[in-house]
Amino acid sequence: MRLSVIGCGYVGLVTGACLAEAGHEVMCTDVDAGRIAKLKAGEVPIYEHHLDKILASAGKNGKISYTADGGEAIRFGEAIFICVGTPPRNDGSADLSAIDYVAQQIAAEARSPKLVVEKSTVPARTGIELQRALTAYSRGGNAFRVASNPEFLREGTAVEDFFHPDRIVVGVEDPAAGEQLREIYRPILERKFSCPVHNGKCPDTHKAEFLVTTISSAELIKHASNSFLALKISYANVLADLCEQIGANVEEVTHAIGLDPRIGTQFLKAGLGFGGFCFPKDIQAFISLAATVGVDFEILKAAERVNKQRIERFLGKINKALWVVKGKRVAVLGLAFKANTDDIRFAPALEVIRRLAEEGAEIHATDPEALEKAKKQFPQVHFHEDPYKALESAHAALVCTEWDVYKKLDWDRAAKVMARKLVIDGRNLYSPEKMKQLGFEYVSFGRE
Ligand code: UGA
């Protein structure tokens, strides 16, 4: 099928590339002409595992193309995936102006009936407004059907998540739209694609469920899903605080409770809390949506509050350990909001750096992928590609991201170059016993 993708950010590029790899013909567009020029030249503007590979193969097979002309892209596809940004406004609600702009463009440029699919994360009822806007702007000329098809892709494993989803949710108002989306996802549902992640040896996981719901339910499912995961993390973080006071070990507690399948072991990792461009903004947008219809989502407000306090707790641990922060040299290990991405949006590490810089610390930071992005924001920070260089003469090492390279760091080697053998671990990466054996003062979350 011929498909259009509007917006070439994380969601748009992964969606476009994977649907092209699954056999469809895809045309992508973006208001950022520079980004389109890069894509045409074979450059991949974001770091996402396997994405370069599938963009290259889809390009070679003529399955994916790019245009800076939004009209051309809109006319190309039978279905149009809207993948534009919905950033938070000051009050926490989602800014839907990009969606509105695209609706006007689709209405003006389409020359045939279109299935318009919201893929961007949007608050419930956006689909209804989108349908209204398309009808109003098109002046009755063209038939548009609207659907919601939320994505559940994690940054870093987005390509794998796309090809091996737990569920594909489509919110529609008429069965034909549901059938068209089922056709689009048929290669994924029937596993008829050559998997770029597992090279033909995909694990025998259960097949994805194709769920057809109303548009409002589909929109709600996305926010409800992310908010629940955020809630789980905050719960684990409060448990960690409690464990510290009581003298228990949060890893033992969360592991044991997680073995109950009703709870599950994932997303119970205590530490610096959640960041990124999804959880913090989605939880706010969900609270804000609930408030507009008179529902007080108190439980999510608490989860958000707990998450903000994580930075204070981390800084408290740093202050307690260092006594005086001013003039101390600190090594920050990890800038990205989580491992396997170069994304630093709402990354806890950035707030930690900002606060320590205010207190007069000398900051040496390192990250396997996010250095370039962070450099632009912090001219006063010293950046190093080599973690051992960042650790040189440091009075403390602060672990902010759960990268594998830090899990495997040679602390014996680090000890030789550090000014003081102190590690303050915001991601609970190491065993307190082992760090003690290595002669380190070691501070983490919920395991004191
Ligand atoms: C999240 C969801 O997991 C995806 O399903 C969803 O599609 C995506 O948002 C989205 O809305 O686009 P992502 O933001 O890529 O994906 O990151 P996660 O892997 O969910 O991690 C979020 C944050 O929580 C990270 O800062 C991570 O370090 C933190 N985290 C995660 C914890 O602090 N503890 C945990 O146990 C797990």
Tab-separated table of C-alpha atoms and ligand atoms in Angstrom:
chain	number	residue	atom	x	y	z
A	1	MET	CA	0.000	0.000	0.000
A	2	ARG	CA	1.126	3.575	-0.596
A	3	LEU	CA	1.621	5.308	2.730
A	4	SER	CA	2.577	8.849	3.721
A	5	VAL	CA	4.359	9.763	6.919
A	6	ILE	CA	4.225	13.352	8.127
A	7	GLY	CA	6.954	14.167	10.631
A	8	CYS	CA	10.423	12.571	10.528
A	9	GLY	CA	11.231	12.467	14.249
A	10	TYR	CA	11.724	9.258	16.254
A	11	VAL	CA	8.179	8.018	15.711
A	12	GLY	CA	7.833	9.038	12.060
A	13	LEU	CA	11.169	7.693	10.901
A	14	VAL	CA	10.833	4.385	12.705
A	15	THR	CA	7.239	3.950	11.488
A	16	GLY	CA	8.108	4.896	7.912
A	17	ALA	CA	11.244	2.768	7.782
A	18	CYS	CA	9.611	-0.323	9.316
A	19	LEU	CA	6.481	-0.133	7.145
A	20	ALA	CA	8.711	0.216	4.071
A	21	GLU	CA	10.788	-2.746	5.215
A	22	ALA	CA	7.520	-4.683	5.650
A	23	GLY	CA	6.800	-4.128	1.948
A	24	HIS	CA	4.785	-0.904	1.663
A	25	GLU	CA	5.692	2.123	-0.427
A	26	VAL	CA	6.343	5.017	1.917
A	27	MET	CA	6.872	8.718	1.359
A	28	CYS	CA	8.064	10.799	4.321
A	29	THR	CA	7.914	14.548	4.765
A	30	ASP	CA	8.888	17.071	7.411
A	31	VAL	CA	8.650	20.860	7.799
A	32	ASP	CA	12.405	20.797	8.476
A	33	ALA	CA	13.785	20.876	4.910
A	34	GLY	CA	17.332	20.368	6.248
A	35	ARG	CA	16.293	17.066	7.795
A	36	ILE	CA	14.760	15.915	4.504
A	37	ALA	CA	17.936	16.893	2.639
A	38	LYS	CA	19.997	14.812	5.092
A	39	LEU	CA	17.695	11.816	4.703
A	40	LYS	CA	17.877	12.073	0.920
A	41	ALA	CA	21.671	12.090	1.223
A	42	GLY	CA	21.507	8.852	3.217
A	43	GLU	CA	22.177	10.429	6.631
A	44	VAL	CA	20.115	9.266	9.618
A	45	PRO	CA	19.405	12.270	11.856
A	46	ILE	CA	18.724	10.228	15.007
A	47	TYR	CA	20.477	7.391	16.796
A	48	GLU	CA	18.202	4.370	16.891
A	49	HIS	CA	19.497	0.817	16.761
A	50	HIS	CA	18.986	-0.847	13.308
A	51	LEU	CA	17.309	2.249	11.832
A	52	ASP	CA	20.238	3.123	9.534
A	53	LYS	CA	20.249	-0.437	8.211
A	54	ILE	CA	16.552	-0.559	7.304
A	55	LEU	CA	16.487	2.984	5.918
A	56	ALA	CA	19.363	2.036	3.640
A	57	SER	CA	17.761	-1.212	2.463
A	58	ALA	CA	14.310	0.380	1.978
A	59	GLY	CA	15.994	3.211	0.047
A	60	LYS	CA	17.866	0.746	-2.132
A	61	ASN	CA	14.669	-1.198	-2.884
A	62	GLY	CA	12.866	2.008	-3.783
A	63	LYS	CA	10.362	1.477	-0.943
A	64	ILE	CA	10.985	4.771	0.868
A	65	SER	CA	11.315	8.321	-0.424
A	66	TYR	CA	11.475	11.777	1.124
A	67	THR	CA	10.103	15.137	0.141
A	68	ALA	CA	10.097	18.588	1.686
A	69	ASP	CA	6.848	19.243	-0.181
A	70	GLY	CA	4.063	18.321	2.247
A	71	GLY	CA	1.473	18.419	-0.529
A	72	GLU	CA	3.338	15.837	-2.583
A	73	ALA	CA	3.528	13.493	0.417
A	74	ILE	CA	-0.152	13.958	1.218
A	75	ARG	CA	-1.224	13.146	-2.349
A	76	PHE	CA	1.037	10.063	-2.431
A	77	GLY	CA	-0.522	7.856	0.220
A	78	GLU	CA	-3.814	6.045	0.598
A	79	ALA	CA	-3.195	6.322	4.329
A	80	ILE	CA	-1.389	9.203	6.033
A	81	PHE	CA	0.376	8.693	9.358
A	82	ILE	CA	0.618	11.891	11.407
A	83	CYS	CA	3.814	11.695	13.465
A	84	VAL	CA	4.355	15.327	14.427
A	85	GLY	CA	5.380	16.577	17.881
A	86	THR	CA	2.872	17.295	20.632
A	87	PRO	CA	5.106	19.069	23.187
A	88	PRO	CA	3.830	20.134	26.603
A	89	ARG	CA	2.439	23.637	27.101
A	90	ASN	CA	3.118	25.566	30.306
A	91	ASP	CA	0.043	24.086	32.012
A	92	GLY	CA	1.125	20.503	31.124
A	93	SER	CA	-1.511	19.983	28.436
A	94	ALA	CA	-0.378	18.885	24.967
A	95	ASP	CA	0.254	21.520	22.312
A	96	LEU	CA	-1.735	20.258	19.324
A	97	SER	CA	-0.920	23.109	16.936
A	98	ALA	CA	1.244	20.879	14.708
A	99	ILE	CA	-1.642	18.399	14.358
A	100	ASP	CA	-4.018	21.244	13.485
A	101	TYR	CA	-1.545	22.546	10.880
A	102	VAL	CA	-1.266	19.097	9.295
A	103	ALA	CA	-5.080	18.752	9.232
A	104	GLN	CA	-5.323	22.013	7.286
A	105	GLN	CA	-2.589	20.867	4.910
A	106	ILE	CA	-4.227	17.470	4.309
A	107	ALA	CA	-7.601	19.079	3.654
A	108	ALA	CA	-6.069	21.527	1.193
A	109	GLU	CA	-3.732	19.162	-0.636
A	110	ALA	CA	-5.554	15.805	-0.818
A	111	ARG	CA	-7.093	14.920	-4.166
A	112	SER	CA	-8.597	11.559	-3.173
A	113	PRO	CA	-10.146	9.938	-0.058
A	114	LYS	CA	-7.599	9.320	2.705
A	115	LEU	CA	-7.304	7.366	5.903
A	116	VAL	CA	-5.716	9.815	8.344
A	117	VAL	CA	-3.962	8.008	11.190
A	118	GLU	CA	-2.887	9.736	14.401
A	119	LYS	CA	0.354	8.171	15.536
A	120	SER	CA	1.562	11.114	17.615
A	121	THR	CA	0.689	10.804	21.291
A	122	VAL	CA	-2.421	12.915	21.775
A	123	PRO	CA	-5.007	13.376	24.494
A	124	ALA	CA	-8.324	11.567	24.191
A	125	ARG	CA	-10.845	13.275	21.903
A	126	THR	CA	-8.155	14.633	19.550
A	127	GLY	CA	-9.400	12.225	16.862
A	128	ILE	CA	-12.876	13.696	17.061
A	129	GLU	CA	-11.445	17.215	16.693
A	130	LEU	CA	-9.202	16.060	13.849
A	131	GLN	CA	-12.191	14.634	11.972
A	132	ARG	CA	-14.075	17.904	12.534
A	133	ALA	CA	-11.113	19.984	11.330
A	134	LEU	CA	-10.606	17.852	8.201
A	135	THR	CA	-14.281	18.127	7.308
A	136	ALA	CA	-14.361	21.872	7.993
A	137	TYR	CA	-11.214	22.725	6.029
A	138	SER	CA	-11.926	20.443	3.064
A	139	ARG	CA	-15.193	22.218	2.298
A	140	GLY	CA	-16.853	18.888	1.632
A	141	GLY	CA	-14.592	18.037	-1.325
A	142	ASN	CA	-12.893	14.893	-0.033
A	143	ALA	CA	-13.768	12.028	2.252
A	144	PHE	CA	-11.433	11.563	5.212
A	145	ARG	CA	-11.577	8.744	7.702
A	146	VAL	CA	-9.695	9.238	10.941
A	147	ALA	CA	-8.055	6.519	13.042
A	148	SER	CA	-5.850	6.450	16.109
A	149	ASN	CA	-2.921	4.034	16.112
A	150	PRO	CA	-0.777	4.778	19.172
A	151	GLU	CA	2.814	3.595	19.231
A	152	PHE	CA	4.374	1.741	22.137
A	153	LEU	CA	7.953	1.988	20.904
A	154	ARG	CA	10.774	2.410	23.367
A	155	GLU	CA	13.694	4.522	22.295
A	156	GLY	CA	16.697	2.295	21.717
A	157	THR	CA	14.592	-0.775	20.885
A	158	ALA	CA	12.018	0.961	18.681
A	159	VAL	CA	12.725	-1.141	15.565
A	160	GLU	CA	12.509	-4.384	17.516
A	161	ASP	CA	9.328	-3.176	19.230
A	162	PHE	CA	7.791	-2.284	15.860
A	163	PHE	CA	8.390	-5.731	14.362
A	164	HIS	CA	7.557	-7.655	17.542
A	165	PRO	CA	4.775	-5.726	19.280
A	166	ASP	CA	2.674	-7.110	22.144
A	167	ARG	CA	-0.351	-5.424	20.649
A	168	ILE	CA	-1.338	-3.194	17.768
A	169	VAL	CA	-4.119	-0.870	18.833
A	170	VAL	CA	-6.296	0.790	16.221
A	171	GLY	CA	-9.060	3.173	17.206
A	172	VAL	CA	-11.621	3.614	14.441
A	173	GLU	CA	-15.168	4.807	13.938
A	174	ASP	CA	-15.940	2.646	10.908
A	175	PRO	CA	-14.984	-1.004	10.240
A	176	ALA	CA	-13.432	-0.221	6.826
A	177	ALA	CA	-10.754	1.899	8.502
A	178	GLY	CA	-10.005	-0.980	10.867
A	179	GLU	CA	-9.657	-3.381	7.917
A	180	GLN	CA	-7.353	-0.991	6.055
A	181	LEU	CA	-5.098	-0.776	9.107
A	182	ARG	CA	-5.150	-4.553	9.514
A	183	GLU	CA	-3.972	-4.791	5.892
A	184	ILE	CA	-1.160	-2.312	6.596
A	185	TYR	CA	-0.006	-4.352	9.594
A	186	ARG	CA	-0.620	-7.774	7.983
A	187	PRO	CA	3.111	-8.454	7.346
A	188	ILE	CA	3.820	-7.776	11.034
A	189	LEU	CA	0.813	-9.770	12.280
A	190	GLU	CA	1.660	-12.743	10.078
A	191	ARG	CA	5.408	-12.347	10.605
A	192	LYS	CA	5.963	-12.001	6.860
A	193	PHE	CA	8.998	-9.772	6.858
A	194	SER	CA	12.701	-10.344	6.978
A	195	CYS	CA	13.518	-9.280	10.491
A	196	PRO	CA	16.359	-6.744	10.533
A	197	VAL	CA	16.877	-7.315	14.254
A	198	HIS	CA	17.148	-11.087	14.475
A	199	ASN	CA	18.279	-11.911	10.901
A	200	GLY	CA	15.634	-14.554	10.348
A	201	LYS	CA	15.998	-16.078	13.814
A	202	CYS	CA	13.224	-14.267	15.666
A	203	PRO	CA	12.476	-15.546	19.179
A	204	ASP	CA	9.299	-17.559	19.337
A	205	THR	CA	7.336	-14.969	21.283
A	206	HIS	CA	3.559	-14.857	21.160
A	207	LYS	CA	1.986	-13.147	18.165
A	208	ALA	CA	0.804	-9.560	18.433
A	209	GLU	CA	-2.836	-8.942	19.271
A	210	PHE	CA	-4.642	-6.657	16.846
A	211	LEU	CA	-7.090	-4.669	18.940
A	212	VAL	CA	-9.821	-2.600	17.342
A	213	THR	CA	-11.298	0.007	19.685
A	214	THR	CA	-13.010	3.363	19.468
A	215	ILE	CA	-10.750	6.315	18.680
A	216	SER	CA	-11.096	7.744	22.196
A	217	SER	CA	-10.213	4.393	23.797
A	218	ALA	CA	-7.107	4.055	21.606
A	219	GLU	CA	-5.970	7.553	22.580
A	220	LEU	CA	-6.588	6.794	26.239
A	221	ILE	CA	-4.744	3.436	26.067
A	222	LYS	CA	-1.504	5.215	25.143
A	223	HIS	CA	-1.579	7.686	28.031
A	224	ALA	CA	-2.904	5.060	30.451
A	225	SER	CA	-0.081	2.712	29.524
A	226	ASN	CA	2.777	5.202	29.906
A	227	SER	CA	1.310	6.662	33.096
A	228	PHE	CA	0.982	3.228	34.672
A	229	LEU	CA	4.623	2.441	33.933
A	230	ALA	CA	5.662	5.795	35.403
A	231	LEU	CA	3.537	5.007	38.448
A	232	LYS	CA	5.361	1.697	38.873
A	233	ILE	CA	8.756	3.429	38.809
A	234	SER	CA	7.676	5.997	41.389
A	235	TYR	CA	6.315	3.221	43.586
A	236	ALA	CA	9.700	1.487	43.482
A	237	ASN	CA	11.388	4.776	44.311
A	238	VAL	CA	9.253	5.346	47.404
A	239	LEU	CA	10.010	1.752	48.415
A	240	ALA	CA	13.712	2.604	48.057
A	241	ASP	CA	13.343	5.583	50.418
A	242	LEU	CA	11.536	3.351	52.889
A	243	CYS	CA	14.193	0.637	52.613
A	244	GLU	CA	16.903	3.190	53.389
A	245	GLN	CA	15.146	4.203	56.605
A	246	ILE	CA	14.307	0.667	57.672
A	247	GLY	CA	17.559	-0.976	56.640
A	248	ALA	CA	16.062	-3.218	53.949
A	249	ASN	CA	17.271	-3.775	50.382
A	250	VAL	CA	15.012	-2.420	47.630
A	251	GLU	CA	16.416	-4.787	44.984
A	252	GLU	CA	15.426	-7.778	47.115
A	253	VAL	CA	11.985	-6.309	47.746
A	254	THR	CA	11.164	-5.372	44.129
A	255	HIS	CA	12.525	-8.662	42.791
A	256	ALA	CA	10.328	-10.647	45.162
A	257	ILE	CA	7.161	-8.640	44.609
A	258	GLY	CA	7.753	-8.682	40.842
A	259	LEU	CA	7.743	-12.479	40.721
A	260	ASP	CA	4.012	-12.272	41.297
A	261	PRO	CA	2.815	-12.193	37.665
A	262	ARG	CA	0.094	-9.745	38.650
A	263	ILE	CA	2.873	-7.260	39.443
A	264	GLY	CA	5.736	-8.220	37.099
A	265	THR	CA	9.435	-7.476	37.562
A	266	GLN	CA	9.822	-4.743	34.929
A	267	PHE	CA	9.840	-0.996	35.615
A	268	LEU	CA	10.533	-1.462	39.311
A	269	LYS	CA	14.122	-0.235	39.154
A	270	ALA	CA	14.692	2.413	41.793
A	271	GLY	CA	17.099	5.315	41.368
A	272	LEU	CA	17.142	8.720	39.734
A	273	GLY	CA	13.667	8.261	38.273
A	274	PHE	CA	12.203	8.558	34.811
A	275	GLY	CA	13.054	11.108	32.155
A	276	GLY	CA	12.742	11.362	28.389
A	277	PHE	CA	10.203	12.986	26.155
A	278	CYS	CA	7.434	10.497	26.881
A	279	PHE	CA	6.766	9.724	30.539
A	280	PRO	CA	7.184	13.232	32.022
A	281	LYS	CA	5.064	14.881	29.333
A	282	ASP	CA	2.488	12.109	29.030
A	283	ILE	CA	1.829	11.944	32.753
A	284	GLN	CA	1.288	15.723	32.786
A	285	ALA	CA	-0.960	15.618	29.742
A	286	PHE	CA	-3.011	12.793	31.305
A	287	ILE	CA	-3.453	14.706	34.567
A	288	SER	CA	-4.415	17.780	32.581
A	289	LEU	CA	-6.885	15.862	30.375
A	290	ALA	CA	-8.516	14.323	33.461
A	291	ALA	CA	-8.823	17.772	35.078
A	292	THR	CA	-10.656	19.160	32.039
A	293	VAL	CA	-13.422	16.589	32.574
A	294	GLY	CA	-13.497	17.012	36.366
A	295	VAL	CA	-11.454	13.931	37.307
A	296	ASP	CA	-8.691	14.503	39.848
A	297	PHE	CA	-5.874	12.085	38.950
A	298	GLU	CA	-4.294	12.440	42.409
A	299	ILE	CA	-2.370	9.163	42.129
A	300	LEU	CA	-0.503	10.403	39.027
A	301	LYS	CA	0.239	13.758	40.650
A	302	ALA	CA	1.914	11.842	43.455
A	303	ALA	CA	3.941	9.778	40.961
A	304	GLU	CA	5.113	12.964	39.275
A	305	ARG	CA	5.997	14.567	42.630
A	306	VAL	CA	7.983	11.510	43.700
A	307	ASN	CA	9.895	11.576	40.415
A	308	LYS	CA	10.862	15.240	40.832
A	309	GLN	CA	12.104	14.497	44.354
A	310	ARG	CA	14.581	11.939	43.023
A	311	ILE	CA	16.937	14.685	41.896
A	312	GLU	CA	16.782	16.285	45.374
A	313	ARG	CA	17.510	12.936	46.988
A	314	PHE	CA	20.465	12.334	44.686
A	315	LEU	CA	21.838	15.813	45.367
A	316	GLY	CA	21.303	15.202	49.084
A	317	LYS	CA	23.445	12.064	48.857
A	318	ILE	CA	26.139	13.955	46.916
A	319	ASN	CA	26.189	16.804	49.447
A	320	LYS	CA	26.324	14.420	52.372
A	321	ALA	CA	29.200	12.449	50.866
A	322	LEU	CA	31.253	15.376	49.578
A	323	TRP	CA	30.463	17.751	52.503
A	324	VAL	CA	31.450	20.790	50.397
A	325	VAL	CA	30.548	20.679	46.712
A	326	LYS	CA	32.116	23.978	45.670
A	327	GLY	CA	35.449	23.408	43.931
A	328	LYS	CA	35.074	19.602	43.835
A	329	ARG	CA	35.724	17.775	40.611
A	330	VAL	CA	32.896	15.357	39.799
A	331	ALA	CA	32.613	12.806	36.983
A	332	VAL	CA	29.111	12.384	35.575
A	333	LEU	CA	28.708	8.966	33.932
A	334	GLY	CA	25.757	9.120	31.557
A	335	LEU	CA	23.814	12.021	30.086
A	336	ALA	CA	21.090	10.304	28.035
A	337	PHE	CA	17.746	9.813	29.801
A	338	LYS	CA	18.309	6.063	29.577
A	339	ALA	CA	20.740	3.644	27.960
A	340	ASN	CA	20.969	2.993	24.198
A	341	THR	CA	19.805	6.412	23.057
A	342	ASP	CA	21.380	9.805	22.427
A	343	ASP	CA	18.223	11.519	23.671
A	344	ILE	CA	18.817	13.937	26.544
A	345	ARG	CA	15.358	15.492	26.697
A	346	PHE	CA	14.244	15.684	30.341
A	347	ALA	CA	17.224	13.514	31.288
A	348	PRO	CA	17.774	13.503	35.075
A	349	ALA	CA	21.536	13.917	34.471
A	350	LEU	CA	21.028	17.382	33.007
A	351	GLU	CA	19.232	18.691	36.087
A	352	VAL	CA	21.933	17.133	38.288
A	353	ILE	CA	24.626	18.920	36.241
A	354	ARG	CA	22.757	22.235	36.312
A	355	ARG	CA	22.420	22.122	40.101
A	356	LEU	CA	26.012	21.034	40.742
A	357	ALA	CA	27.324	23.744	38.399
A	358	GLU	CA	25.314	26.316	40.379
A	359	GLU	CA	26.993	25.072	43.538
A	360	GLY	CA	30.410	25.552	41.945
A	361	ALA	CA	31.468	21.981	41.173
A	362	GLU	CA	33.874	21.294	38.305
A	363	ILE	CA	31.996	18.869	36.086
A	364	HIS	CA	33.533	16.273	33.775
A	365	ALA	CA	30.849	14.350	31.891
A	366	THR	CA	30.853	11.342	29.612
A	367	ASP	CA	28.286	9.370	27.605
A	368	PRO	CA	28.627	6.831	24.778
A	369	GLU	CA	26.122	8.600	22.487
A	370	ALA	CA	24.787	11.859	23.892
A	371	LEU	CA	27.922	14.026	24.118
A	372	GLU	CA	27.238	16.131	21.032
A	373	LYS	CA	23.725	17.017	22.145
A	374	ALA	CA	24.824	17.838	25.703
A	375	LYS	CA	27.771	19.989	24.604
A	376	LYS	CA	25.379	22.496	23.075
A	377	GLN	CA	23.616	23.004	26.410
A	378	PHE	CA	26.553	23.152	28.824
A	379	PRO	CA	29.499	25.247	27.646
A	380	GLN	CA	30.985	25.216	31.184
A	381	VAL	CA	31.127	21.404	31.436
A	382	HIS	CA	34.166	19.357	30.330
A	383	PHE	CA	33.132	16.470	28.068
A	384	HIS	CA	35.086	13.241	27.520
A	385	GLU	CA	34.480	10.285	25.240
A	386	ASP	CA	36.577	8.057	27.467
A	387	PRO	CA	34.963	7.467	30.877
A	388	TYR	CA	38.376	6.964	32.505
A	389	LYS	CA	39.377	10.458	31.365
A	390	ALA	CA	36.217	11.860	32.965
A	391	LEU	CA	37.136	10.019	36.181
A	392	GLU	CA	40.666	11.434	36.325
A	393	SER	CA	41.250	13.368	39.571
A	394	ALA	CA	37.515	13.152	40.374
A	395	HIS	CA	36.380	13.508	43.977
A	396	ALA	CA	33.271	11.520	43.093
A	397	ALA	CA	31.773	9.483	40.249
A	398	LEU	CA	28.053	10.050	39.727
A	399	VAL	CA	26.231	7.358	37.746
A	400	CYS	CA	23.223	8.882	35.978
A	401	THR	CA	22.426	6.485	33.094
A	402	GLU	CA	22.248	2.686	33.105
A	403	TRP	CA	24.589	2.159	30.097
A	404	ASP	CA	26.135	-1.302	29.768
A	405	VAL	CA	29.638	0.162	29.469
A	406	TYR	CA	29.265	1.608	32.975
A	407	LYS	CA	27.954	-1.696	34.329
A	408	LYS	CA	31.204	-3.237	33.046
A	409	LEU	CA	33.509	-0.391	34.067
A	410	ASP	CA	36.877	-1.426	35.471
A	411	TRP	CA	36.686	0.194	38.902
A	412	ASP	CA	40.170	-0.999	39.811
A	413	ARG	CA	41.474	1.057	36.916
A	414	ALA	CA	39.218	3.990	37.854
A	415	ALA	CA	40.426	3.868	41.462
A	416	LYS	CA	43.991	4.522	40.292
A	417	VAL	CA	43.062	7.807	38.613
A	418	MET	CA	40.383	9.192	40.941
A	419	ALA	CA	41.238	11.680	43.672
A	420	ARG	CA	38.790	10.006	46.051
A	421	LYS	CA	37.260	6.553	45.763
A	422	LEU	CA	33.643	7.633	45.978
A	423	VAL	CA	30.791	6.418	43.734
A	424	ILE	CA	27.268	7.779	44.025
A	425	ASP	CA	25.131	5.504	41.905
A	426	GLY	CA	21.814	6.898	40.662
A	427	ARG	CA	20.956	3.655	38.838
A	428	ASN	CA	21.926	0.936	41.350
A	429	LEU	CA	24.311	-0.656	38.829
A	430	TYR	CA	26.770	-2.282	41.236
A	431	SER	CA	26.799	-4.598	44.179
A	432	PRO	CA	27.477	-2.583	47.361
A	433	GLU	CA	29.563	-5.496	48.698
A	434	LYS	CA	31.792	-5.627	45.625
A	435	MET	CA	32.321	-1.873	45.607
A	436	LYS	CA	33.257	-2.046	49.282
A	437	GLN	CA	35.710	-4.856	48.570
A	438	LEU	CA	37.300	-2.654	45.912
A	439	GLY	CA	37.797	-0.018	48.594
A	440	PHE	CA	35.129	2.408	47.393
A	441	GLU	CA	32.768	4.500	49.445
A	442	TYR	CA	29.583	3.527	47.642
A	443	VAL	CA	26.198	5.227	47.868
A	444	SER	CA	23.114	4.035	45.960
A	445	PHE	CA	19.321	4.036	46.345
A	446	GLY	CA	17.456	1.899	48.880
A	447	ARG	CA	20.376	-0.328	49.798
A	448	GLU	CA	22.141	1.553	52.583
B	1	UGA	C1	8.265	4.880	26.906
B	1	UGA	C2	7.431	3.585	26.925
B	1	UGA	O1	8.150	2.549	27.598
B	1	UGA	C3	7.085	3.140	25.510
B	1	UGA	O2	6.239	1.991	25.543
B	1	UGA	C4	6.369	4.291	24.793
B	1	UGA	O3	6.011	3.962	23.459
B	1	UGA	C5	7.274	5.514	24.782
B	1	UGA	O4	7.586	5.878	26.155
B	1	UGA	C6	6.553	6.635	24.091
B	1	UGA	O5	5.557	7.132	24.602
B	1	UGA	O6	6.919	6.990	22.947
B	1	UGA	P1	10.857	5.471	26.495
B	1	UGA	O7	10.492	6.870	26.834
B	1	UGA	O8	11.679	5.201	25.285
B	1	UGA	O9	9.515	4.574	26.284
B	1	UGA	O10	11.646	4.899	27.729
B	1	UGA	P2	11.486	3.756	28.834
B	1	UGA	O11	12.328	2.607	28.474
B	1	UGA	O12	10.071	3.480	29.102
B	1	UGA	O13	12.155	4.494	30.104
B	1	UGA	C7	11.644	5.736	30.588
B	1	UGA	C8	12.441	6.244	31.771
B	1	UGA	O14	12.173	5.471	32.927
B	1	UGA	C9	13.957	6.239	31.613
B	1	UGA	O15	14.477	7.460	32.120
B	1	UGA	C10	14.412	5.074	32.472
B	1	UGA	O16	15.723	5.248	32.961
B	1	UGA	C11	13.378	5.134	33.582
B	1	UGA	N1	13.166	3.842	34.264
B	1	UGA	C12	12.691	2.770	33.576
B	1	UGA	C13	13.405	3.743	35.626
B	1	UGA	O17	13.820	4.712	36.285
B	1	UGA	N2	13.160	2.560	36.251
B	1	UGA	C14	12.678	1.475	35.579
B	1	UGA	O18	12.479	0.424	36.231
B	1	UGA	C15	12.452	1.578	34.215
